[in-house]
Coordinates of C-alpha atoms in Angstrom, one line a residue:
M10 CA 1.8 -9.4 28.8
P11 CA 1.1 -6.8 26.1
R12 CA -2.5 -6.0 25.7
N13 CA -2.7 -6.8 22.0
I14 CA -1.4 -10.3 22.7
K15 CA -3.4 -10.8 25.8
Q16 CA -6.7 -10.2 24.0
Y17 CA -6.1 -13.1 21.7
M18 CA -5.2 -15.6 24.4
P19 CA -8.7 -17.1 24.7
V20 CA -9.0 -17.9 21.0
A21 CA -5.3 -19.1 21.0
V22 CA -6.1 -21.6 23.8
L23 CA -9.3 -22.8 22.1
L24 CA -7.6 -23.3 18.8
L25 CA -4.7 -25.2 20.5
L26 CA -7.3 -27.5 22.1
M27 CA -9.0 -28.0 18.7
L28 CA -5.7 -28.8 17.0
M29 CA -5.0 -31.4 19.7
F30 CA -8.4 -32.9 19.1
Y31 CA -7.8 -33.1 15.4
I32 CA -4.4 -34.7 15.8
H33 CA -5.9 -37.3 18.1
N34 CA -8.4 -38.2 15.3
L35 CA -6.1 -37.9 12.3
Y36 CA -6.0 -40.8 9.8
P37 CA -2.9 -42.9 10.4
A38 CA -2.4 -43.3 6.7
F39 CA -5.2 -41.9 4.4
N40 CA -8.9 -41.8 4.0
N41 CA -10.8 -43.7 1.3
D42 CA -11.1 -40.7 -1.0
D43 CA -8.6 -38.7 -3.1
S44 CA -6.2 -38.3 -0.1
P45 CA -3.6 -40.8 -1.4
E46 CA -3.4 -38.9 -4.7
T47 CA -3.2 -35.6 -2.8
I48 CA -0.4 -36.9 -0.6
T49 CA 1.5 -38.4 -3.6
A50 CA 1.2 -35.2 -5.6
A51 CA 2.6 -33.1 -2.7
I52 CA 5.5 -35.4 -2.0
T53 CA 6.5 -36.0 -5.7
L54 CA 5.3 -32.7 -7.1
G55 CA 2.8 -34.7 -9.3
I56 CA -0.3 -33.6 -11.1
Q57 CA -3.7 -34.5 -9.5
H58 CA -6.9 -35.2 -11.4
P59 CA -8.7 -32.2 -12.9
P60 CA -8.5 -29.3 -12.1
G61 CA -5.1 -30.3 -10.7
Y62 CA -5.0 -28.3 -7.4
P63 CA -1.5 -26.8 -8.1
L64 CA -1.6 -24.3 -5.3
Y65 CA -2.3 -26.9 -2.7
T66 CA 0.2 -29.3 -4.1
M67 CA 3.0 -26.8 -3.9
A68 CA 1.9 -25.7 -0.4
G69 CA 2.0 -29.4 0.7
K70 CA 5.4 -29.9 -0.8
I71 CA 6.7 -26.8 1.1
F72 CA 5.3 -28.2 4.4
Y73 CA 6.8 -31.6 3.8
S74 CA 10.2 -30.1 2.9
I75 CA 10.3 -28.0 6.1
F76 CA 9.2 -30.5 8.7
R77 CA 10.1 -33.8 7.0
L78 CA 7.3 -35.7 8.7
P79 CA 6.2 -39.1 7.5
A80 CA 4.4 -38.5 4.2
A81 CA 0.8 -39.5 5.0
F82 CA 0.8 -38.3 8.6
G83 CA 2.4 -35.0 7.6
Q84 CA -0.1 -34.2 4.9
N85 CA -3.0 -35.1 7.2
L86 CA -1.5 -32.8 9.9
F87 CA -1.1 -30.0 7.2
A88 CA -4.9 -30.3 6.6
A89 CA -5.5 -30.0 10.4
I90 CA -3.3 -26.9 10.6
L91 CA -5.1 -25.3 7.7
A92 CA -8.4 -26.1 9.4
I93 CA -7.2 -24.3 12.6
T94 CA -6.1 -21.3 10.4
A95 CA -9.6 -21.2 8.8
L96 CA -11.1 -21.1 12.3
L97 CA -8.8 -18.3 13.2
Y98 CA -9.9 -16.3 10.2
F99 CA -13.5 -17.1 11.0
Y100 CA -12.9 -15.5 14.5
L101 CA -11.1 -12.5 13.0
L102 CA -13.7 -11.9 10.3
F103 CA -16.5 -11.9 12.8
I104 CA -15.0 -9.4 15.2
S105 CA -14.0 -7.2 12.2
I106 CA -17.6 -7.1 11.2
K107 CA -19.3 -6.8 14.6
G108 CA -16.5 -5.2 16.7
T109 CA -14.1 -6.2 19.5
G110 CA -16.6 -5.9 22.4
A111 CA -16.8 -8.7 25.0
F112 CA -20.1 -10.0 23.7
F113 CA -18.7 -10.3 20.2
K114 CA -15.6 -12.1 21.2
I115 CA -17.5 -14.6 23.3
T116 CA -19.9 -15.3 20.4
A117 CA -17.0 -15.6 18.0
L118 CA -15.3 -18.2 20.3
A119 CA -18.6 -20.1 20.4
G120 CA -18.8 -20.0 16.6
V121 CA -15.2 -21.4 16.3
A122 CA -16.2 -24.3 18.5
I123 CA -19.4 -25.0 16.8
L124 CA -17.9 -24.8 13.3
G125 CA -14.8 -26.7 14.1
L126 CA -16.6 -29.6 15.7
S127 CA -19.3 -29.9 13.0
G128 CA -19.2 -33.2 11.1
P129 CA -18.4 -31.9 7.6
F130 CA -15.7 -29.5 8.9
F131 CA -14.2 -32.1 11.3
S132 CA -14.1 -34.9 8.7
Q133 CA -12.1 -32.7 6.2
A134 CA -9.8 -31.3 8.9
I135 CA -8.3 -34.7 9.6
S136 CA -7.7 -35.9 6.0
A137 CA -5.1 -34.8 3.4
K138 CA -7.7 -34.1 0.7
G139 CA -9.7 -32.0 3.1
G140 CA -6.9 -29.5 3.3
I141 CA -7.9 -28.3 -0.2
Y142 CA -11.3 -27.3 1.2
M143 CA -9.8 -25.8 4.3
L144 CA -7.5 -23.6 2.2
N145 CA -10.6 -22.6 0.2
L146 CA -12.3 -21.4 3.5
I147 CA -9.2 -19.4 4.3
F148 CA -9.4 -17.6 1.0
L149 CA -13.2 -17.1 1.4
A150 CA -12.6 -15.3 4.8
L151 CA -9.7 -13.2 3.3
C152 CA -11.8 -12.2 0.3
L153 CA -14.8 -11.2 2.5
R154 CA -12.5 -9.3 4.9
S155 CA -10.9 -7.4 2.0
F156 CA -14.2 -6.7 0.4
F157 CA -15.8 -5.2 3.5
L158 CA -12.7 -3.1 4.2
S159 CA -12.5 -1.9 0.6
D160 CA -16.3 -1.2 0.6
A161 CA -15.8 0.9 3.7
G162 CA -13.1 3.0 2.0
A163 CA -10.0 1.3 3.3
G164 CA -8.1 2.2 0.1
E165 CA -6.4 0.7 -2.9
K166 CA -4.5 -1.9 -0.8
E167 CA -7.6 -3.9 0.2
F168 CA -9.0 -3.5 -3.3
N169 CA -5.9 -5.2 -4.7
L170 CA -5.9 -7.9 -2.0
L171 CA -9.5 -8.8 -2.8
Y172 CA -8.6 -9.5 -6.4
F173 CA -5.4 -11.3 -5.4
F174 CA -7.1 -13.6 -2.9
S175 CA -9.9 -14.2 -5.5
G176 CA -7.2 -15.4 -7.9
L177 CA -5.6 -17.6 -5.3
S178 CA -9.0 -19.1 -4.5
M179 CA -9.7 -19.8 -8.1
A180 CA -6.3 -21.5 -8.4
N181 CA -7.1 -23.6 -5.4
H182 CA -10.6 -24.9 -6.0
W183 CA -12.3 -22.8 -8.7
Q184 CA -15.5 -24.7 -8.6
S185 CA -16.2 -23.2 -5.1
A186 CA -14.9 -19.7 -5.9
V187 CA -16.3 -19.2 -9.4
L188 CA -19.5 -17.7 -8.1
Y189 CA -18.6 -15.6 -5.0
A190 CA -15.2 -14.3 -6.1
P191 CA -16.3 -12.6 -9.4
L192 CA -19.4 -11.3 -7.6
L193 CA -17.3 -9.5 -4.9
M194 CA -14.9 -8.3 -7.6
V195 CA -17.7 -6.8 -9.7
F196 CA -19.2 -5.0 -6.7
T197 CA -16.0 -3.3 -5.8
A198 CA -15.1 -2.6 -9.4
F199 CA -18.3 -0.7 -10.0
K200 CA -17.7 1.4 -6.9
N201 CA -14.1 2.2 -7.9
L202 CA -14.9 2.9 -11.6
K203 CA -17.5 5.6 -10.7
S204 CA -14.6 8.0 -10.3
G205 CA -13.6 7.4 -13.9
E206 CA -10.1 6.2 -13.1
W207 CA -9.2 2.9 -14.8
K208 CA -5.6 2.5 -13.5
P209 CA -6.6 1.2 -10.0
F210 CA -9.0 -1.3 -11.6
L211 CA -6.4 -2.6 -14.1
K212 CA -3.9 -2.9 -11.4
A213 CA -6.3 -5.0 -9.3
V214 CA -7.0 -7.2 -12.4
L215 CA -3.3 -7.8 -12.6
F216 CA -3.2 -9.0 -9.0
F217 CA -6.1 -11.4 -9.9
F218 CA -4.1 -12.9 -12.7
I219 CA -1.0 -13.1 -10.4
G220 CA -3.1 -15.2 -8.1
L221 CA -3.9 -17.6 -11.0
T222 CA -0.3 -18.1 -12.0
S223 CA 0.1 -21.3 -9.9
Y224 CA -1.7 -23.1 -12.8
L225 CA 1.5 -22.8 -14.7
Y226 CA 2.8 -25.4 -12.3
L227 CA 0.7 -28.0 -14.2
L228 CA 2.3 -27.0 -17.5
I229 CA 5.8 -27.1 -16.1
R230 CA 5.5 -30.4 -14.3
A231 CA 3.7 -32.1 -17.2
R232 CA 6.7 -31.2 -19.4
S233 CA 9.3 -32.2 -16.9
G234 CA 8.4 -35.8 -16.3
A235 CA 6.2 -35.8 -13.2
V236 CA 5.9 -39.4 -12.0
M237 CA 2.1 -38.9 -11.4
D238 CA 0.8 -37.0 -14.4
N239 CA -3.0 -37.3 -14.4
G240 CA -4.3 -35.5 -17.5
A241 CA -0.9 -34.8 -19.0
P242 CA -1.5 -31.0 -19.4
A243 CA 1.7 -30.5 -21.4
G244 CA 0.2 -28.0 -23.9
I245 CA -1.9 -24.9 -23.6
K246 CA -5.0 -26.6 -25.0
Q247 CA -4.5 -29.6 -22.6
L248 CA -3.9 -27.2 -19.7
F249 CA -7.2 -25.5 -20.2
E250 CA -9.0 -28.8 -20.7
H251 CA -7.5 -30.1 -17.4
I252 CA -8.4 -26.9 -15.5
L253 CA -12.0 -26.9 -16.8
R254 CA -12.3 -30.7 -16.2
S255 CA -13.2 -31.4 -19.9
D256 CA -12.6 -35.1 -19.4
Y257 CA -15.3 -35.1 -16.7
S258 CA -17.9 -33.5 -18.9
G259 CA -20.2 -36.5 -18.6
E260 CA -20.0 -36.8 -14.8
F261 CA -23.2 -34.9 -14.1
A262 CA -26.7 -36.2 -14.5
P263 CA -29.6 -34.2 -16.1
L264 CA -31.3 -31.8 -13.7
T265 CA -34.2 -33.9 -12.4
W266 CA -36.3 -33.8 -9.3
P267 CA -34.6 -36.9 -7.8
V268 CA -31.2 -35.3 -8.2
I269 CA -32.4 -32.0 -6.7
F270 CA -34.0 -33.8 -3.7
F271 CA -30.8 -35.8 -3.2
Q272 CA -28.6 -32.7 -3.1
A273 CA -31.1 -30.9 -1.0
R274 CA -30.8 -33.7 1.5
E275 CA -27.0 -33.4 1.3
F276 CA -27.4 -29.7 2.0
Y277 CA -29.6 -30.4 5.1
R278 CA -27.0 -32.9 6.4
A279 CA -24.1 -30.6 5.8
V280 CA -25.5 -27.3 7.2
P281 CA -28.7 -27.5 9.4
A282 CA -28.0 -30.9 10.8
S283 CA -24.3 -30.2 11.3
L284 CA -24.9 -27.0 13.2
F285 CA -27.0 -29.1 15.5
M286 CA -28.9 -27.0 18.1
M287 CA -27.3 -23.8 16.7
W288 CA -29.2 -24.0 13.4
P289 CA -32.2 -21.9 14.7
L290 CA -29.7 -19.1 15.5
A291 CA -28.1 -19.4 12.1
A292 CA -31.5 -19.2 10.4
A293 CA -32.3 -16.2 12.5
G294 CA -29.0 -14.6 11.5
L295 CA -29.8 -15.2 7.8
V296 CA -33.0 -13.1 8.0
M297 CA -31.3 -10.3 10.1
P298 CA -30.5 -8.2 7.0
F299 CA -34.2 -7.7 6.5
F300 CA -34.7 -6.2 9.9
G301 CA -31.4 -4.6 10.7
K302 CA -30.1 -1.1 10.3
A303 CA -27.5 0.3 7.9
P304 CA -24.6 -0.1 7.6
A305 CA -24.7 -3.5 9.4
K306 CA -27.7 -4.4 7.2
K307 CA -25.6 -4.2 4.0
T308 CA -22.9 -6.5 5.5
W309 CA -25.3 -9.2 6.6
L310 CA -27.3 -8.9 3.4
I311 CA -24.1 -9.7 1.5
L312 CA -23.3 -12.7 3.7
T313 CA -26.9 -14.0 3.4
G314 CA -26.8 -13.5 -0.4
I315 CA -23.5 -15.4 -0.8
F316 CA -24.9 -18.2 1.5
I317 CA -28.0 -18.6 -0.7
L318 CA -25.9 -18.4 -3.9
F319 CA -23.5 -21.1 -2.6
S320 CA -26.3 -23.4 -1.4
V321 CA -28.5 -23.2 -4.5
S322 CA -25.6 -23.4 -6.9
V323 CA -24.3 -26.7 -5.4
I324 CA -27.8 -28.2 -5.3
L325 CA -28.3 -27.3 -9.0
L326 CA -24.8 -27.7 -10.4
F327 CA -23.5 -30.8 -8.5
R328 CA -25.9 -33.1 -10.2
R329 CA -24.7 -36.5 -8.9
F330 CA -26.1 -39.1 -6.5
Q331 CA -23.0 -38.8 -4.4
D332 CA -21.8 -37.5 -1.1
S333 CA -21.1 -33.8 -1.6
Q334 CA -20.9 -32.4 1.9
C335 CA -17.4 -31.1 1.4
Y336 CA -18.9 -28.7 -1.3
Y337 CA -21.2 -27.3 1.3
L338 CA -18.4 -26.1 3.6
P339 CA -18.6 -22.5 2.4
P340 CA -22.3 -22.3 3.3
L341 CA -21.6 -23.9 6.6
F342 CA -18.9 -21.4 7.2
L343 CA -21.3 -18.5 6.4
A344 CA -24.1 -20.1 8.5
G345 CA -21.7 -20.1 11.4
L346 CA -21.1 -16.4 11.0
T347 CA -24.9 -15.7 10.9
A348 CA -25.4 -17.9 14.0
C349 CA -22.8 -15.8 15.8
G350 CA -24.5 -12.6 14.7
A351 CA -27.9 -13.8 16.1
L352 CA -26.2 -15.0 19.3
S353 CA -24.4 -11.7 19.9
S354 CA -27.7 -9.8 19.4
L355 CA -29.4 -11.9 22.0
L356 CA -26.5 -11.5 24.5
A357 CA -26.5 -7.8 23.9
M358 CA -30.0 -7.7 25.6
K359 CA -28.1 -8.4 28.9
K360 CA -30.8 -10.5 30.4
R361 CA -29.4 -13.1 32.8
L362 CA -31.9 -15.8 32.0
I363 CA -31.4 -15.4 28.3
T364 CA -27.6 -15.4 28.8
A365 CA -27.7 -18.6 30.9
V366 CA -30.0 -20.4 28.5
L367 CA -27.8 -19.5 25.5
A368 CA -24.6 -20.5 27.4
I369 CA -26.1 -23.9 28.2
F370 CA -27.6 -24.2 24.7
T371 CA -24.2 -23.4 23.0
A372 CA -22.2 -25.7 25.4
L373 CA -24.6 -28.6 24.8
S374 CA -24.4 -28.0 21.0
A375 CA -20.6 -28.0 21.0
A376 CA -20.4 -31.1 23.2
G377 CA -22.9 -33.0 21.1
Q378 CA -21.1 -32.1 17.9
G379 CA -17.7 -33.1 19.3
Y380 CA -19.0 -36.4 20.5
F381 CA -20.9 -37.2 17.3
S382 CA -18.0 -36.1 15.0
S383 CA -15.4 -38.1 16.9
E384 CA -17.6 -41.2 16.9
R385 CA -18.8 -41.0 13.3
F386 CA -15.9 -39.4 11.4
S387 CA -12.7 -40.1 13.4
G388 CA -9.9 -41.5 11.2
R389 CA -8.0 -42.7 14.3
D390 CA -8.1 -46.4 13.5
N391 CA -9.2 -46.2 9.9
Y392 CA -6.7 -48.2 7.8
L393 CA -9.3 -49.3 5.3
S394 CA -7.8 -47.7 2.1
Y395 CA -4.2 -48.5 3.2
D396 CA -5.0 -52.1 3.9
Y397 CA -7.0 -52.5 0.7
A398 CA -4.0 -51.5 -1.4
M399 CA -1.7 -53.5 0.7
N400 CA -3.8 -56.6 0.0
I401 CA -3.4 -56.0 -3.7
M402 CA 0.4 -55.3 -3.4
K403 CA 1.1 -58.4 -1.3
T404 CA -1.0 -60.6 -3.6
A405 CA 0.6 -59.6 -6.8
P406 CA 4.2 -60.7 -7.2
S407 CA 7.0 -58.4 -8.5
G408 CA 6.7 -57.7 -12.3
S409 CA 2.9 -57.8 -12.2
V410 CA 0.4 -55.5 -13.9
Y411 CA -2.7 -54.4 -12.0
F412 CA -5.7 -53.1 -13.9
A413 CA -7.6 -50.8 -11.5
A414 CA -11.3 -50.3 -11.9
S415 CA -12.1 -47.4 -9.6
A416 CA -10.7 -44.6 -7.5
F417 CA -10.5 -46.6 -4.3
D418 CA -8.0 -49.1 -5.7
I419 CA -6.0 -46.8 -8.0
M420 CA -5.6 -43.8 -5.5
P421 CA -3.8 -45.8 -2.7
L422 CA -1.7 -47.5 -5.3
Y423 CA -0.3 -44.1 -6.3
Y424 CA 1.0 -43.8 -2.7
F425 CA 2.5 -47.3 -2.7
N426 CA 4.1 -46.9 -6.2
F427 CA 5.5 -43.3 -6.0
V428 CA 5.9 -42.5 -2.3
S429 CA 6.7 -45.7 -0.4
V430 CA 7.8 -47.5 -3.6
Y431 CA 6.7 -50.8 -2.1
K432 CA 7.5 -52.8 -5.3
P433 CA 9.5 -50.9 -7.8
D434 CA 8.6 -53.2 -10.8
F435 CA 4.9 -53.3 -10.0
K436 CA 2.9 -51.4 -12.6
D437 CA -0.7 -50.3 -12.5
V438 CA -3.2 -49.3 -15.2
N439 CA -6.1 -47.0 -14.6
S440 CA -8.7 -48.4 -16.9
T441 CA -10.8 -45.2 -17.0
F442 CA -7.7 -43.3 -18.3
L443 CA -7.7 -45.5 -21.4
A444 CA -10.7 -43.4 -22.6
F445 CA -8.4 -40.4 -23.3
A446 CA -5.6 -39.9 -25.8
W447 CA -3.2 -38.8 -23.0
G448 CA -4.0 -42.0 -21.1
I449 CA -3.4 -44.2 -24.1
K450 CA -0.1 -42.4 -24.7
Q451 CA 1.0 -42.9 -21.1
F452 CA 0.1 -46.6 -21.4
A453 CA 2.2 -46.9 -24.6
E454 CA 5.2 -45.4 -22.8
K455 CA 5.2 -48.2 -20.2
F456 CA 4.0 -51.3 -22.2
P457 CA 4.3 -53.0 -25.6
P458 CA 2.1 -51.6 -28.3
V459 CA -1.7 -52.4 -28.0
E460 CA -4.4 -51.3 -30.4
M461 CA -6.6 -48.7 -28.7
T462 CA -9.2 -46.1 -29.7
P463 CA -9.9 -42.9 -27.7
G464 CA -13.3 -42.8 -26.3
K465 CA -13.6 -46.6 -25.8
P466 CA -12.1 -47.4 -22.4
G467 CA -13.9 -50.8 -22.1
L468 CA -12.6 -52.1 -25.5
N469 CA -9.2 -50.6 -24.8
T470 CA -9.0 -52.4 -21.4
I471 CA -10.0 -55.7 -23.0
N472 CA -7.3 -55.4 -25.6
A473 CA -4.7 -54.4 -23.0
V474 CA -5.5 -57.3 -20.7
R475 CA -5.4 -59.8 -23.6
A476 CA -2.1 -58.5 -24.9
L477 CA -0.3 -58.1 -21.6
S478 CA -1.5 -61.5 -20.2
R479 CA 0.8 -63.2 -22.6
S480 CA 3.9 -61.6 -21.0
F481 CA 2.9 -60.5 -17.4
P482 CA 0.9 -61.8 -14.5
C483 CA -2.2 -59.6 -14.9
F484 CA -4.4 -58.8 -11.9
C485 CA -7.7 -57.0 -12.3
G486 CA -9.8 -55.0 -9.9
F487 CA -13.0 -55.3 -11.9
D488 CA -15.7 -57.8 -11.3
N489 CA -16.4 -61.2 -13.0
T490 CA -18.9 -59.7 -15.4
A491 CA -16.4 -57.2 -16.7
A492 CA -13.6 -59.8 -16.7
A493 CA -15.7 -62.2 -18.8
K494 CA -15.8 -59.7 -21.6
T495 CA -12.1 -60.2 -22.2
G496 CA -12.7 -63.8 -23.3
L497 CA -9.9 -64.9 -20.9
K498 CA -10.3 -67.3 -17.9
Y499 CA -9.7 -65.9 -14.4
T500 CA -9.1 -67.2 -10.9
Q501 CA -9.6 -65.3 -7.7
A502 CA -6.3 -64.1 -6.2
G503 CA -7.0 -62.2 -3.0
I504 CA -9.3 -59.3 -3.8
T505 CA -8.2 -59.3 -7.4
L506 CA -8.8 -61.5 -10.4
L507 CA -5.7 -63.2 -12.0
T508 CA -5.7 -64.1 -15.7
R509 CA -5.8 -67.9 -16.4
P510 CA -2.6 -68.1 -18.5
Y511 CA -0.8 -67.6 -15.2
A512 CA -3.3 -69.3 -13.0
G513 CA -3.1 -72.6 -14.9
P514 CA -5.9 -74.3 -16.9
D515 CA -7.3 -76.1 -13.8
N516 CA -7.0 -73.2 -11.4
S517 CA -3.9 -74.7 -9.8
G518 CA -1.2 -72.6 -11.3
P519 CA 1.7 -70.9 -9.5
F520 CA -0.5 -68.1 -8.0
F521 CA -3.6 -70.2 -7.1
D522 CA -2.6 -70.4 -3.4
V523 CA -1.7 -66.8 -3.0
F524 CA -5.2 -65.9 -1.8
R525 CA -5.1 -64.2 1.5
L526 CA -6.6 -61.1 3.0
Y527 CA -3.5 -59.8 4.6
S528 CA -5.3 -57.2 6.7
I529 CA -9.0 -56.5 7.3
R530 CA -8.6 -53.9 10.2
G531 CA -11.8 -52.0 10.8
V532 CA -14.1 -53.8 8.5
Y533 CA -16.6 -54.5 11.3
N534 CA -16.6 -50.9 12.5
R535 CA -20.2 -49.8 12.2
F536 CA -19.3 -46.1 11.6
F537 CA -16.8 -47.1 8.8
L538 CA -19.6 -49.2 7.2
M539 CA -22.0 -46.2 7.3
D540 CA -19.9 -44.5 4.6
T541 CA -21.0 -45.6 1.1
D542 CA -17.5 -45.8 -0.4
N543 CA -16.2 -47.6 2.6
F544 CA -19.1 -50.1 2.4
R545 CA -18.4 -50.8 -1.2
M546 CA -14.7 -51.4 -0.5
I547 CA -15.3 -53.6 2.6
T548 CA -17.9 -55.8 0.9
N549 CA -15.4 -56.6 -1.8
Y550 CA -13.7 -58.8 0.7
S551 CA -16.7 -61.1 1.3
G552 CA -17.3 -61.2 -2.5
A553 CA -13.7 -62.2 -3.1
E554 CA -13.9 -65.0 -0.5
S555 CA -17.1 -66.3 -2.1
N556 CA -15.5 -66.2 -5.6
Y557 CA -12.4 -68.0 -4.2
G558 CA -14.7 -70.6 -2.8
N559 CA -16.1 -71.1 -6.3
C560 CA -12.6 -71.6 -7.7
L561 CA -11.8 -74.1 -5.0
L562 CA -15.0 -76.0 -5.5
G563 CA -14.4 -76.1 -9.3
A564 CA -10.9 -77.6 -8.6
G565 CA -12.4 -80.3 -6.4
L566 CA -11.0 -78.8 -3.2
T567 CA -14.4 -79.0 -1.3
G568 CA -13.1 -78.6 2.2
R569 CA -11.2 -75.5 1.4
A570 CA -14.2 -74.2 -0.5
I571 CA -16.3 -74.6 2.6
E572 CA -13.8 -72.7 4.6
A573 CA -13.8 -69.8 2.1
Y574 CA -17.6 -69.7 2.0
T575 CA -17.7 -69.6 5.8
R576 CA -15.2 -66.7 5.9
A577 CA -17.4 -64.9 3.4
L578 CA -20.4 -65.2 5.6
E579 CA -18.5 -63.8 8.6
L580 CA -17.4 -60.7 6.7
P581 CA -19.8 -57.7 6.0
Y582 CA -21.5 -58.3 2.7
N583 CA -23.7 -56.5 0.2
G584 CA -27.1 -58.1 -0.6
S585 CA -28.8 -61.2 0.6
K586 CA -27.2 -64.1 2.5
A587 CA -29.2 -66.5 0.3
G588 CA -26.5 -66.7 -2.4
M589 CA -23.7 -67.3 0.0
I590 CA -25.6 -70.0 2.0
G591 CA -26.5 -71.6 -1.4
N592 CA -22.8 -71.9 -2.1
I593 CA -22.2 -73.8 1.1
F594 CA -25.2 -76.0 0.4
R595 CA -23.5 -77.0 -2.9
A596 CA -20.2 -77.6 -1.2
Y597 CA -21.7 -79.8 1.5
K598 CA -23.7 -81.7 -1.0
R599 CA -20.6 -82.4 -3.0
A600 CA -18.8 -83.5 0.1
G601 CA -21.6 -85.9 0.8
I602 CA -22.7 -84.3 4.1
K603 CA -26.4 -85.2 4.6
D604 CA -27.3 -83.0 7.5
T605 CA -27.0 -79.9 5.3
R606 CA -29.9 -78.0 6.7
G607 CA -28.6 -78.1 10.3
V608 CA -25.2 -77.1 9.2
M609 CA -26.6 -74.3 7.1
L610 CA -28.6 -72.9 10.0
K611 CA -25.5 -72.9 12.1
Q612 CA -23.4 -71.2 9.4
A613 CA -26.1 -68.5 8.9
K614 CA -26.1 -67.4 12.5

């Protein structure tokens, strides 16, 4: 076997094992996040929510066109392959910094295992949307490699590659690259401009803009009838608004201490806690620049600076009370490098006791991370999002209109409408899009005219539901409080609300008996319930059963109402049992059952 191939066999075997581990834990369909939208965009060449992710969409389409795998599985697998590629570049970046000695290769392999099995990395490696963040890590590694080579005098080629990879990174997920990419570009530009020659710099800038050209995809597809056209960036102004997320300008809260503390906790969960027992080594590696020697001191100082820049910027800029661990993947990637740096320095001491302790320490850390990640984040049996949308699709008959209220009901419907085409004449309306002129325009292209005003999504939704209920069975994903504002009467139909004109004045219309939860796979899984978004989705089931019981009780069907209330108690629920038990009290009282207290105690167990 040639020497240059043989030396990469250990990392190749490790990465193959990691890929098998990821495949074993892939989502069978899609995660309860933006993954259904990501899958749909790749398969149909659609446009995702701002900033659009055009580069990843085209890459996903190419992967699908070559391998022709089932849509959801294929895009999840694509994310896993990108994760393996990111780990490979992690390995190559580290040995390019430290050298190809045995100690450095061993520590690089340890870093690959620790990073690849960490919770935030693992959770994104098995889900289609996570592929966007994996691609971002690949570009981060490529930018750092080109920067270090260019800084060491490698020549114009690496200078151009740095700018090109920076442009690609900005075109993939500019929110993550907007800080480190310009910083690296400015450092190299100053060094190259000292000679007084502008041509190499201008050429590098050209490569940067070439990297950004994938954004033209949004303009082209918006003008060519993409079936999923979020944001409709068909003009130059609309294109820039889409890229810069102008429609999301109000998504962040003011910078307050509670917000800072929440994001600081997210940082702790994403980096120190995720590195498990390796965090002390990572922390030691972060302070190495202040005690090392040149030229290594400069390299590690840059890595430490970018780590701090990433961490502080996400804490200060991502001002939401929302899980944001995916945004901390670059700091986690860099912390993995610094942990390897500290580990290699300790191994270089060639003390048997230290080597043995570190070997046990690293093995336990990797094993602990792998076990925790596979238990906590595995998508192996997670059909929650798929089943939630399927419950909606099976409840609503052909020709229906569904008004979605949130991402976790509209995102999977994209998949069912545009990829699997489950019901060709089923139409959905994203209520939040009715706040924007482009969303109102798209609505007008599918439905009869309805009076709407940009900036008033609530009022526009009310007007739309009122108007369409005269002609279509209208199902709604919002709650009873929001539904009451339409002035229409509703009945519970599965996990949706059905407008009264089609339900009948006494709740006994043609769709009254359609209520059924067609699938509730995984709703009792304690790890699924630990996720905030999953918990909100799952508890909608018990709320729907309880509301259905109210409808039955109002129609005089007491026995069936008791059955519905009982099912609600058996499902995971949000809040106190008192309200649900009170419902059963009322039903038993109406049924004339005297031993209510005894029955209630039994039901409450």
